[in-house]
mmCIF file of C-alpha atoms in Angstrom:
data_model
loop_
_atom_site.group_PDB
_atom_site.id
_atom_site.type_symbol
_atom_site.label_atom_id
_atom_site.label_comp_id
_atom_site.label_asym_id
_atom_site.label_seq_id
_atom_site.Cartn_x
_atom_site.Cartn_y
_atom_site.Cartn_z
ATOM 1 C CA UNK N 67 -20.370 -56.171 -39.378
ATOM 2 C CA UNK N 68 -20.188 -56.726 -35.619
ATOM 3 C CA UNK N 69 -22.165 -54.305 -33.427
ATOM 4 C CA UNK N 70 -23.116 -54.066 -29.757
ATOM 5 C CA UNK N 71 -26.142 -56.316 -30.300
ATOM 6 C CA UNK N 72 -24.149 -59.165 -31.831
ATOM 7 C CA UNK N 73 -20.873 -58.769 -29.942
ATOM 8 C CA UNK N 74 -19.891 -61.692 -27.724
ATOM 9 C CA UNK N 75 -17.981 -61.435 -24.443
ATOM 10 C CA UNK N 76 -15.938 -63.913 -22.429
ATOM 11 C CA UNK N 77 -15.068 -63.798 -18.728
ATOM 12 C CA UNK N 78 -11.758 -65.152 -17.457
ATOM 13 C CA UNK N 79 -11.417 -67.453 -14.475
ATOM 14 C CA UNK N 80 -10.503 -65.778 -11.189
ATOM 15 C CA UNK N 81 -6.880 -64.585 -11.115
ATOM 16 C CA UNK N 82 -4.586 -62.450 -8.961
ATOM 17 C CA UNK N 83 -5.452 -58.757 -9.127
ATOM 18 C CA UNK N 84 -2.852 -56.560 -10.841
ATOM 19 C CA UNK N 85 -3.720 -53.548 -8.682
ATOM 20 C CA UNK N 86 -4.586 -54.716 -5.163
ATOM 21 C CA UNK N 87 -2.417 -57.104 -3.165
ATOM 22 C CA UNK N 88 -4.080 -60.361 -2.059
ATOM 23 C CA UNK N 89 -7.211 -59.581 -4.090
ATOM 24 C CA UNK N 90 -8.751 -61.814 -6.715
ATOM 25 C CA UNK N 91 -10.073 -60.469 -10.016
ATOM 26 C CA UNK N 92 -11.977 -61.432 -13.152
ATOM 27 C CA UNK N 93 -11.775 -59.782 -16.560
ATOM 28 C CA UNK N 94 -14.390 -59.459 -19.283
ATOM 29 C CA UNK N 95 -12.983 -59.713 -22.818
ATOM 30 C CA UNK N 96 -14.526 -58.856 -26.162
ATOM 31 C CA UNK N 97 -14.567 -61.850 -28.507
ATOM 32 C CA UNK N 98 -11.051 -61.728 -30.058
ATOM 33 C CA UNK N 99 -12.494 -62.998 -33.340
ATOM 34 C CA UNK N 100 -14.933 -60.081 -33.617
ATOM 35 C CA UNK N 101 -14.387 -57.291 -36.126
ATOM 36 C CA UNK N 102 -14.176 -54.185 -33.930
ATOM 37 C CA UNK N 103 -14.127 -51.004 -35.987
ATOM 38 C CA UNK N 104 -13.549 -47.467 -34.701
ATOM 39 C CA UNK N 105 -17.231 -46.839 -34.004
ATOM 40 C CA UNK N 106 -17.627 -50.000 -31.937
ATOM 41 C CA UNK N 107 -14.348 -49.454 -30.106
ATOM 42 C CA UNK N 108 -15.523 -45.937 -29.254
ATOM 43 C CA UNK N 109 -18.787 -47.308 -27.841
ATOM 44 C CA UNK N 110 -16.905 -49.842 -25.764
ATOM 45 C CA UNK N 111 -14.614 -47.115 -24.410
ATOM 46 C CA UNK N 112 -17.692 -45.170 -23.280
ATOM 47 C CA UNK N 113 -18.650 -48.275 -21.305
ATOM 48 C CA UNK N 114 -15.287 -48.506 -19.568
ATOM 49 C CA UNK N 115 -13.391 -50.925 -21.811
ATOM 50 C CA UNK N 116 -9.655 -50.621 -22.501
ATOM 51 C CA UNK N 117 -7.374 -52.097 -25.140
ATOM 52 C CA UNK N 118 -4.189 -54.147 -24.813
ATOM 53 C CA UNK N 119 -2.947 -55.218 -28.212
ATOM 54 C CA UNK N 120 -5.729 -57.200 -29.867
ATOM 55 C CA UNK N 121 -7.630 -57.587 -26.595
ATOM 56 C CA UNK N 122 -10.392 -55.223 -25.491
ATOM 57 C CA UNK N 123 -11.365 -55.722 -21.874
ATOM 58 C CA UNK N 124 -12.661 -54.341 -18.598
ATOM 59 C CA UNK N 125 -12.629 -55.583 -14.978
ATOM 60 C CA UNK N 126 -15.534 -57.901 -14.140
ATOM 61 C CA UNK N 127 -15.010 -58.816 -10.504
ATOM 62 C CA UNK N 128 -17.736 -60.487 -8.460
ATOM 63 C CA UNK N 129 -17.401 -58.515 -5.225
ATOM 64 C CA UNK N 130 -15.258 -55.506 -6.063
ATOM 65 C CA UNK N 131 -15.716 -52.305 -8.069
ATOM 66 C CA UNK N 132 -12.421 -50.660 -7.191
ATOM 67 C CA UNK N 133 -11.403 -50.126 -10.836
ATOM 68 C CA UNK N 134 -13.014 -46.910 -12.045
ATOM 69 C CA UNK N 135 -12.697 -45.680 -15.639
ATOM 70 C CA UNK N 136 -11.563 -42.050 -15.812
ATOM 71 C CA UNK N 137 -11.267 -39.435 -18.538
ATOM 72 C CA UNK N 138 -10.361 -35.758 -18.809
ATOM 73 C CA UNK N 139 -12.745 -33.211 -20.365
ATOM 74 C CA UNK N 140 -9.954 -31.409 -22.180
ATOM 75 C CA UNK N 141 -11.768 -28.156 -23.008
ATOM 76 C CA UNK N 142 -12.172 -27.217 -19.344
ATOM 77 C CA UNK N 143 -8.941 -28.684 -18.018
ATOM 78 C CA UNK N 144 -6.648 -26.052 -16.536
ATOM 79 C CA UNK N 145 -3.103 -27.039 -15.533
ATOM 80 C CA UNK N 146 -2.038 -26.343 -11.988
ATOM 81 C CA UNK N 147 1.177 -24.635 -10.899
ATOM 82 C CA UNK N 148 3.255 -27.829 -10.922
ATOM 83 C CA UNK N 149 1.855 -28.856 -14.291
ATOM 84 C CA UNK N 150 2.645 -25.467 -15.798
ATOM 85 C CA UNK N 151 6.186 -25.815 -14.490
ATOM 86 C CA UNK N 152 6.505 -29.222 -16.167
ATOM 87 C CA UNK N 153 5.258 -27.801 -19.445
ATOM 88 C CA UNK N 154 7.910 -25.103 -19.238
ATOM 89 C CA UNK N 155 10.696 -27.553 -18.335
ATOM 90 C CA UNK N 156 9.841 -29.761 -21.308
ATOM 91 C CA UNK N 157 9.197 -27.079 -23.910
ATOM 92 C CA UNK N 158 12.529 -27.980 -25.528
ATOM 93 C CA UNK N 159 11.261 -31.440 -26.496
ATOM 94 C CA UNK N 160 10.078 -32.091 -30.039
ATOM 95 C CA UNK N 161 7.141 -34.438 -30.652
ATOM 96 C CA UNK N 162 6.646 -36.481 -33.818
ATOM 97 C CA UNK N 163 3.783 -38.811 -34.717
ATOM 98 C CA UNK N 164 4.771 -42.263 -35.992
ATOM 99 C CA UNK N 165 3.081 -45.476 -37.083
ATOM 100 C CA UNK N 166 3.320 -48.148 -34.345
ATOM 101 C CA UNK N 167 6.209 -50.535 -34.902
ATOM 102 C CA UNK N 168 8.906 -52.394 -33.018
ATOM 103 C CA UNK N 169 12.338 -50.864 -33.463
ATOM 104 C CA UNK N 170 15.590 -51.339 -31.593
ATOM 105 C CA UNK N 171 15.446 -47.755 -30.331
ATOM 106 C CA UNK N 172 11.910 -48.089 -29.008
ATOM 107 C CA UNK N 173 12.555 -51.420 -27.390
ATOM 108 C CA UNK N 174 15.740 -50.281 -25.615
ATOM 109 C CA UNK N 175 13.812 -47.433 -24.013
ATOM 110 C CA UNK N 176 10.854 -49.684 -23.170
ATOM 111 C CA UNK N 177 13.144 -52.315 -21.644
ATOM 112 C CA UNK N 178 14.888 -49.778 -19.408
ATOM 113 C CA UNK N 179 11.571 -48.349 -18.316
ATOM 114 C CA UNK N 180 10.043 -51.712 -17.367
ATOM 115 C CA UNK N 181 13.215 -52.924 -15.655
ATOM 116 C CA UNK N 182 13.614 -49.808 -13.537
ATOM 117 C CA UNK N 183 10.021 -48.753 -12.874
ATOM 118 C CA UNK N 184 7.967 -51.957 -13.019
ATOM 119 C CA UNK N 185 10.211 -54.807 -11.931
ATOM 120 C CA UNK N 186 7.547 -55.773 -9.385
ATOM 121 C CA UNK N 187 4.738 -55.933 -11.958
ATOM 122 C CA UNK N 188 3.287 -58.515 -14.313
ATOM 123 C CA UNK N 189 5.055 -56.927 -17.320
ATOM 124 C CA UNK N 190 8.461 -57.893 -15.929
ATOM 125 C CA UNK N 191 10.683 -59.098 -17.456
ATOM 126 C CA UNK N 192 10.110 -57.279 -20.750
ATOM 127 C CA UNK N 193 10.493 -58.995 -24.113
ATOM 128 C CA UNK N 194 10.288 -57.794 -27.699
ATOM 129 C CA UNK N 195 7.329 -60.125 -28.230
ATOM 130 C CA UNK N 196 5.531 -58.518 -25.300
ATOM 131 C CA UNK N 197 6.202 -55.060 -26.744
ATOM 132 C CA UNK N 198 4.802 -56.048 -30.131
ATOM 133 C CA UNK N 199 1.721 -57.819 -28.745
ATOM 134 C CA UNK N 200 0.922 -55.009 -26.322
ATOM 135 C CA UNK N 201 1.687 -51.853 -28.288
ATOM 136 C CA UNK N 202 1.922 -52.642 -32.002
ATOM 137 C CA UNK N 203 -0.914 -55.094 -32.602
ATOM 138 C CA UNK N 204 -4.523 -53.989 -32.354
ATOM 139 C CA UNK N 205 -5.969 -52.951 -35.708
ATOM 140 C CA UNK N 206 -7.098 -49.604 -34.329
ATOM 141 C CA UNK N 207 -6.284 -46.009 -35.194
ATOM 142 C CA UNK N 208 -3.142 -45.834 -33.062
ATOM 143 C CA UNK N 209 0.004 -43.706 -33.109
ATOM 144 C CA UNK N 210 3.336 -43.558 -31.327
ATOM 145 C CA UNK N 211 4.299 -40.032 -30.285
ATOM 146 C CA UNK N 212 8.063 -39.672 -30.024
ATOM 147 C CA UNK N 213 9.427 -37.141 -27.541
ATOM 148 C CA UNK N 214 13.024 -36.170 -28.321
ATOM 149 C CA UNK N 215 15.441 -33.804 -26.607
ATOM 150 C CA UNK N 216 17.357 -31.104 -28.533
ATOM 151 C CA UNK N 217 20.134 -33.615 -29.294
ATOM 152 C CA UNK N 218 17.629 -35.942 -30.971
ATOM 153 C CA UNK N 219 17.699 -38.534 -28.192
ATOM 154 C CA UNK N 220 14.427 -40.393 -27.701
ATOM 155 C CA UNK N 221 13.270 -39.780 -24.115
ATOM 156 C CA UNK N 222 9.631 -40.920 -24.204
ATOM 157 C CA UNK N 223 6.984 -42.564 -26.350
ATOM 158 C CA UNK N 224 3.267 -42.021 -25.776
ATOM 159 C CA UNK N 225 0.992 -44.594 -27.399
ATOM 160 C CA UNK N 226 -2.388 -43.056 -28.232
ATOM 161 C CA UNK N 227 -5.584 -44.525 -29.635
ATOM 162 C CA UNK N 228 -7.895 -42.287 -31.649
ATOM 163 C CA UNK N 229 -11.609 -42.838 -31.021
ATOM 164 C CA UNK N 230 -14.508 -41.164 -32.781
ATOM 165 C CA UNK N 231 -15.062 -38.586 -30.047
ATOM 166 C CA UNK N 232 -11.955 -38.904 -27.872
ATOM 167 C CA UNK N 233 -8.392 -40.060 -27.595
ATOM 168 C CA UNK N 234 -7.152 -42.761 -25.260
ATOM 169 C CA UNK N 235 -3.759 -42.686 -23.530
ATOM 170 C CA UNK N 236 -2.920 -46.347 -23.976
ATOM 171 C CA UNK N 237 0.597 -46.382 -22.529
ATOM 172 C CA UNK N 238 3.694 -44.251 -22.068
ATOM 173 C CA UNK N 239 7.256 -45.422 -21.552
ATOM 174 C CA UNK N 240 10.162 -43.075 -20.961
ATOM 175 C CA UNK N 241 13.731 -42.608 -19.777
ATOM 176 C CA UNK N 242 13.683 -43.424 -16.046
ATOM 177 C CA UNK N 243 16.888 -41.454 -15.495
ATOM 178 C CA UNK N 244 15.287 -38.066 -16.165
ATOM 179 C CA UNK N 245 13.120 -37.608 -13.050
ATOM 180 C CA UNK N 246 13.214 -33.804 -13.180
ATOM 181 C CA UNK N 247 11.260 -33.867 -16.452
ATOM 182 C CA UNK N 248 8.399 -36.025 -15.020
ATOM 183 C CA UNK N 249 7.960 -37.405 -18.528
ATOM 184 C CA UNK N 250 4.935 -39.553 -17.731
ATOM 185 C CA UNK N 251 3.023 -36.551 -16.424
ATOM 186 C CA UNK N 252 4.206 -34.351 -19.258
ATOM 187 C CA UNK N 253 3.070 -36.910 -21.849
ATOM 188 C CA UNK N 254 -0.462 -36.689 -20.445
ATOM 189 C CA UNK N 255 -0.373 -32.881 -20.499
ATOM 190 C CA UNK N 256 0.798 -32.991 -24.109
ATOM 191 C CA UNK N 257 -1.973 -35.431 -25.067
ATOM 192 C CA UNK N 258 -4.556 -33.174 -23.413
ATOM 193 C CA UNK N 259 -3.335 -30.292 -25.553
ATOM 194 C CA UNK N 260 -3.313 -32.434 -28.700
ATOM 195 C CA UNK N 261 -6.808 -33.795 -28.027
ATOM 196 C CA UNK N 262 -8.089 -30.253 -27.629
ATOM 197 C CA UNK N 263 -6.357 -29.210 -30.849
ATOM 198 C CA UNK N 264 -8.122 -32.020 -32.693
ATOM 199 C CA UNK N 265 -11.502 -30.789 -31.441
ATOM 200 C CA UNK N 266 -12.177 -33.947 -29.426
ATOM 201 C CA UNK N 267 -13.775 -33.575 -25.980
ATOM 202 C CA UNK N 268 -12.074 -36.277 -23.896
ATOM 203 C CA UNK N 269 -8.801 -38.017 -23.178
ATOM 204 C CA UNK N 270 -9.266 -41.442 -21.571
ATOM 205 C CA UNK N 271 -6.737 -42.392 -18.878
ATOM 206 C CA UNK N 272 -7.778 -45.975 -18.176
ATOM 207 C CA UNK N 273 -8.579 -47.102 -14.640
ATOM 208 C CA UNK N 274 -8.152 -45.392 -11.297
ATOM 209 C CA UNK N 275 -7.999 -47.528 -8.155
ATOM 210 C CA UNK N 276 -8.286 -45.614 -4.898
ATOM 211 C CA UNK N 277 -6.178 -48.037 -2.858
ATOM 212 C CA UNK N 278 -3.454 -48.394 -5.501
ATOM 213 C CA UNK N 279 -0.724 -45.810 -4.868
ATOM 214 C CA UNK N 280 0.556 -45.995 -8.458
ATOM 215 C CA UNK N 281 -2.822 -44.729 -9.693
ATOM 216 C CA UNK N 282 -2.873 -41.556 -7.590
ATOM 217 C CA UNK N 283 -1.272 -39.447 -10.309
ATOM 218 C CA UNK N 284 -4.504 -39.510 -12.321
ATOM 219 C CA UNK N 285 -6.243 -37.367 -9.692
ATOM 220 C CA UNK N 286 -3.912 -34.489 -10.557
ATOM 221 C CA UNK N 287 -5.788 -33.876 -13.828
ATOM 222 C CA UNK N 288 -8.916 -32.002 -12.830
ATOM 223 C CA UNK N 289 -11.722 -31.809 -13.451
ATOM 224 C CA UNK N 290 -11.841 -35.568 -13.949
ATOM 225 C CA UNK N 291 -14.794 -37.667 -15.048
ATOM 226 C CA UNK N 292 -15.401 -41.113 -13.538
ATOM 227 C CA UNK N 293 -17.649 -43.890 -14.792
ATOM 228 C CA UNK N 294 -19.778 -44.806 -11.783
ATOM 229 C CA UNK N 295 -22.780 -47.148 -12.014
ATOM 230 C CA UNK N 296 -22.789 -46.772 -15.786
ATOM 231 C CA UNK N 297 -22.794 -42.954 -15.769
ATOM 232 C CA UNK N 298 -19.962 -40.489 -16.251
ATOM 233 C CA UNK N 299 -19.747 -38.124 -13.276
ATOM 234 C CA UNK N 300 -17.440 -35.136 -12.961
ATOM 235 C CA UNK N 301 -15.298 -34.531 -9.884
ATOM 236 C CA UNK N 302 -13.497 -31.262 -9.192
#
C-alpha cells in the first residue's frame, strides 16, 4: 500500500499560469500510478493538494507562492446578511446525492456554464470527455449533489469529495441564467451545512489567489483558514 514515505511526485515543465496573466507556473503531481486511498488523499489535502479527475496536484512554482490553500472551519462559520438572504431565496431547492456519472442532463448544464462563464479559461470549449475525465474519474469517495427547483429542473450540481476529516468542494456548475439565486455561493453554503451535519470540521475550497479577481468570493466565508508556510492559520 502506498503511503507518504513511498509516494512519488512529478513536477511539470513551466507552463502558462491559469490564474495570473503573463505569469509562468509549475505543478507538482502525485504519481498517477500510485494507489491513493482515502487516508492518503486526506493527508495530501492537509498539505494543500487538490484533485482533478485521476490527478492529485498542487502548485510548485519557483518564484511565486500566490496560490494559497483555504478551508472553512464549519462549526464556527456564521453566515453574513447576504448569505442568509441567499439561503432564504434558495430554500425552495431540493438537493439529492448521486453517484458521479456523465448524463445528457448534467452535460447540457455543464456545457452552458462553461460557455457562458468560462469562455476565456482553459476549460473552454467543453467536451463530454473533459467532463468525464475531470468530474467522474478519480477513484475517491465522491458525490454529485443535484440542486433542483420546484418544477424538477436541474439548476446546479456540486461535486464533493469526502475525506477522513473534511469534505472538499471540488467543483460546482450551474444555470448561468439564474443570477438572482447566486447558485455558486449557495452551493458552498449548503456544503458547509452538510459538512457540519456529518460531524466533519472543515470544508476545503481549493486555492485562493489574491490578485485573481475570480477568487475573491472565497473571502466571503469567514473565518477562513489558509495554509501558509506549511501551517494552517485562521483569518477573521
